[in-house]
């Protein structure tokens, strides 16, 4: 029986099982692997439209390809790509959220190719990142700057056990909606 029908909050394991079942079809032919330097151009093709739109990442809309690749592939980050056959469907990075006393908490960023949205790719990448983060010894994962208008992502992160632990009023200058709130989302692994 689903937690939705009982009215109780799902535990992390139950939420992950439900998420895995709902994304099984998307993952059937999906592979996620570490990105290689030769993947940089393909990653750029995925992240460029998101950067240019300026709606979900706090990055300059006119960021150059070189600067964007340097940002995404920063030395402290592990970068992954999701593909089905020869089609690159998404990318994500995984890193420590902070240094020193905060290095047990992971951080990640995800971008799904425009043509692949709505196919469970972001869910598969997030689930993959949670599993990898846990294997790397992280104890939690935190998203520092979730734009409040990114409702699909917020619903997805919540379905995977993330909770909103903070709200930053008018912290993001959205190109269409003006000054909007940003969420800090967190979950134990």
PDB file of N, CA, C and O in Angstrom, residues 44-57 59-68 114 175:
ATOM      1  N   UNK A  44      27.855  20.691 -23.214  1.00  0.00           N
ATOM      2  CA  UNK A  44      27.561  22.094 -23.533  1.00  0.00           C
ATOM      3  C   UNK A  44      26.228  22.222 -24.265  1.00  0.00           C
ATOM      4  O   UNK A  44      25.426  23.106 -23.973  1.00  0.00           O
ATOM      5  N   UNK A  45      25.973  21.334 -25.212  1.00  0.00           N
ATOM      6  CA  UNK A  45      24.709  21.398 -25.958  1.00  0.00           C
ATOM      7  C   UNK A  45      23.504  21.203 -25.035  1.00  0.00           C
ATOM      8  O   UNK A  45      22.422  21.715 -25.317  1.00  0.00           O
ATOM      9  N   UNK A  46      23.681  20.493 -23.933  1.00  0.00           N
ATOM     10  CA  UNK A  46      22.581  20.295 -22.984  1.00  0.00           C
ATOM     11  C   UNK A  46      22.452  21.480 -22.040  1.00  0.00           C
ATOM     12  O   UNK A  46      21.346  21.949 -21.774  1.00  0.00           O
ATOM     13  N   UNK A  47      23.562  21.981 -21.515  1.00  0.00           N
ATOM     14  CA  UNK A  47      23.468  23.039 -20.493  1.00  0.00           C
ATOM     15  C   UNK A  47      23.305  24.438 -21.091  1.00  0.00           C
ATOM     16  O   UNK A  47      22.758  25.321 -20.426  1.00  0.00           O
ATOM     17  N   UNK A  48      23.733  24.636 -22.340  1.00  0.00           N
ATOM     18  CA  UNK A  48      23.640  25.989 -22.919  1.00  0.00           C
ATOM     19  C   UNK A  48      22.219  26.546 -22.918  1.00  0.00           C
ATOM     20  O   UNK A  48      22.013  27.690 -22.473  1.00  0.00           O
ATOM     21  N   UNK A  49      21.188  25.823 -23.386  1.00  0.00           N
ATOM     22  CA  UNK A  49      19.838  26.414 -23.379  1.00  0.00           C
ATOM     23  C   UNK A  49      19.358  26.789 -21.973  1.00  0.00           C
ATOM     24  O   UNK A  49      18.652  27.783 -21.795  1.00  0.00           O
ATOM     25  N   UNK A  50      19.758  26.016 -20.985  1.00  0.00           N
ATOM     26  CA  UNK A  50      19.357  26.299 -19.598  1.00  0.00           C
ATOM     27  C   UNK A  50      20.058  27.562 -19.098  1.00  0.00           C
ATOM     28  O   UNK A  50      19.437  28.421 -18.460  1.00  0.00           O
ATOM     29  N   UNK A  51      21.335  27.687 -19.404  1.00  0.00           N
ATOM     30  CA  UNK A  51      22.077  28.886 -19.017  1.00  0.00           C
ATOM     31  C   UNK A  51      21.490  30.109 -19.707  1.00  0.00           C
ATOM     32  O   UNK A  51      21.244  31.140 -19.076  1.00  0.00           O
ATOM     33  N   UNK A  52      21.238  30.003 -21.013  1.00  0.00           N
ATOM     34  CA  UNK A  52      20.707  31.146 -21.783  1.00  0.00           C
ATOM     35  C   UNK A  52      19.320  31.565 -21.280  1.00  0.00           C
ATOM     36  O   UNK A  52      19.010  32.748 -21.218  1.00  0.00           O
ATOM     37  N   UNK A  53      18.481  30.608 -20.900  1.00  0.00           N
ATOM     38  CA  UNK A  53      17.130  30.917 -20.412  1.00  0.00           C
ATOM     39  C   UNK A  53      17.183  31.662 -19.084  1.00  0.00           C
ATOM     40  O   UNK A  53      16.329  32.512 -18.808  1.00  0.00           O
ATOM     41  N   UNK A  54      18.156  31.336 -18.236  1.00  0.00           N
ATOM     42  CA  UNK A  54      18.316  32.040 -16.970  1.00  0.00           C
ATOM     43  C   UNK A  54      17.210  31.824 -15.969  1.00  0.00           C
ATOM     44  O   UNK A  54      17.003  32.650 -15.080  1.00  0.00           O
ATOM     45  N   UNK A  55      16.489  30.702 -16.068  1.00  0.00           N
ATOM     46  CA  UNK A  55      15.325  30.477 -15.208  1.00  0.00           C
ATOM     47  C   UNK A  55      15.571  29.508 -14.055  1.00  0.00           C
ATOM     48  O   UNK A  55      14.792  29.494 -13.104  1.00  0.00           O
ATOM     49  N   UNK A  56      16.608  28.676 -14.149  1.00  0.00           N
ATOM     50  CA  UNK A  56      16.788  27.648 -13.117  1.00  0.00           C
ATOM     51  C   UNK A  56      18.186  27.584 -12.518  1.00  0.00           C
ATOM     52  O   UNK A  56      18.379  26.906 -11.510  1.00  0.00           O
ATOM     53  N   UNK A  57      19.160  28.222 -13.111  1.00  0.00           N
ATOM     54  CA  UNK A  57      20.514  28.282 -12.564  1.00  0.00           C
ATOM     55  C   UNK A  57      20.926  29.745 -12.435  1.00  0.00           C
ATOM     56  O   UNK A  57      20.656  30.545 -13.345  1.00  0.00           O
ATOM     57  N   UNK A  59      23.374  31.600 -13.115  1.00  0.00           N
ATOM     58  CA  UNK A  59      24.567  31.771 -13.941  1.00  0.00           C
ATOM     59  C   UNK A  59      24.303  32.887 -14.941  1.00  0.00           C
ATOM     60  O   UNK A  59      23.147  33.089 -15.356  1.00  0.00           O
ATOM     61  N   UNK A  60      25.345  33.595 -15.367  1.00  0.00           N
ATOM     62  CA  UNK A  60      25.128  34.660 -16.354  1.00  0.00           C
ATOM     63  C   UNK A  60      24.582  34.096 -17.664  1.00  0.00           C
ATOM     64  O   UNK A  60      25.109  33.110 -18.187  1.00  0.00           O
ATOM     65  N   UNK A  61      23.551  34.691 -18.186  1.00  0.00           N
ATOM     66  CA  UNK A  61      22.932  34.217 -19.422  1.00  0.00           C
ATOM     67  C   UNK A  61      23.852  34.278 -20.625  1.00  0.00           C
ATOM     68  O   UNK A  61      23.654  33.548 -21.597  1.00  0.00           O
ATOM     69  N   UNK A  62      24.861  35.120 -20.552  1.00  0.00           N
ATOM     70  CA  UNK A  62      25.800  35.241 -21.662  1.00  0.00           C
ATOM     71  C   UNK A  62      27.110  34.491 -21.396  1.00  0.00           C
ATOM     72  O   UNK A  62      28.120  34.739 -22.049  1.00  0.00           O
ATOM     73  N   UNK A  63      27.074  33.559 -20.464  1.00  0.00           N
ATOM     74  CA  UNK A  63      28.268  32.783 -20.104  1.00  0.00           C
ATOM     75  C   UNK A  63      28.837  32.101 -21.346  1.00  0.00           C
ATOM     76  O   UNK A  63      28.106  31.516 -22.139  1.00  0.00           O
ATOM     77  N   UNK A  64      30.147  32.181 -21.512  1.00  0.00           N
ATOM     78  CA  UNK A  64      30.780  31.549 -22.670  1.00  0.00           C
ATOM     79  C   UNK A  64      30.803  30.030 -22.510  1.00  0.00           C
ATOM     80  O   UNK A  64      30.683  29.498 -21.400  1.00  0.00           O
ATOM     81  N   UNK A  65      30.970  29.364 -23.621  1.00  0.00           N
ATOM     82  CA  UNK A  65      31.087  27.906 -23.602  1.00  0.00           C
ATOM     83  C   UNK A  65      32.245  27.488 -22.697  1.00  0.00           C
ATOM     84  O   UNK A  65      32.096  26.571 -21.876  1.00  0.00           O
ATOM     85  N   UNK A  66      33.365  28.144 -22.815  1.00  0.00           N
ATOM     86  CA  UNK A  66      34.543  27.786 -22.029  1.00  0.00           C
ATOM     87  C   UNK A  66      34.274  27.957 -20.533  1.00  0.00           C
ATOM     88  O   UNK A  66      34.633  27.094 -19.729  1.00  0.00           O
ATOM     89  N   UNK A  67      33.647  29.065 -20.161  1.00  0.00           N
ATOM     90  CA  UNK A  67      33.344  29.312 -18.746  1.00  0.00           C
ATOM     91  C   UNK A  67      32.316  28.306 -18.222  1.00  0.00           C
ATOM     92  O   UNK A  67      32.422  27.832 -17.082  1.00  0.00           O
ATOM     93  N   UNK A  68      31.332  27.977 -19.042  1.00  0.00           N
ATOM     94  CA  UNK A  68      30.299  27.021 -18.621  1.00  0.00           C
ATOM     95  C   UNK A  68      30.889  25.629 -18.422  1.00  0.00           C
ATOM     96  O   UNK A  68      30.568  24.942 -17.445  1.00  0.00           O
ATOM     97  N   UNK A 114      16.596  19.235 -23.503  1.00  0.00           N
ATOM     98  CA  UNK A 114      15.249  19.746 -23.764  1.00  0.00           C
ATOM     99  C   UNK A 114      14.344  18.685 -24.389  1.00  0.00           C
ATOM    100  O   UNK A 114      13.199  18.499 -23.967  1.00  0.00           O
ATOM    101  N   UNK A 175      14.128  36.032 -15.123  1.00  0.00           N
ATOM    102  CA  UNK A 175      13.942  36.913 -16.277  1.00  0.00           C
ATOM    103  C   UNK A 175      12.482  37.244 -16.591  1.00  0.00           C
ATOM    104  O   UNK A 175      12.204  38.282 -17.187  1.00  0.00           O
TER     105      UNK A 175
END
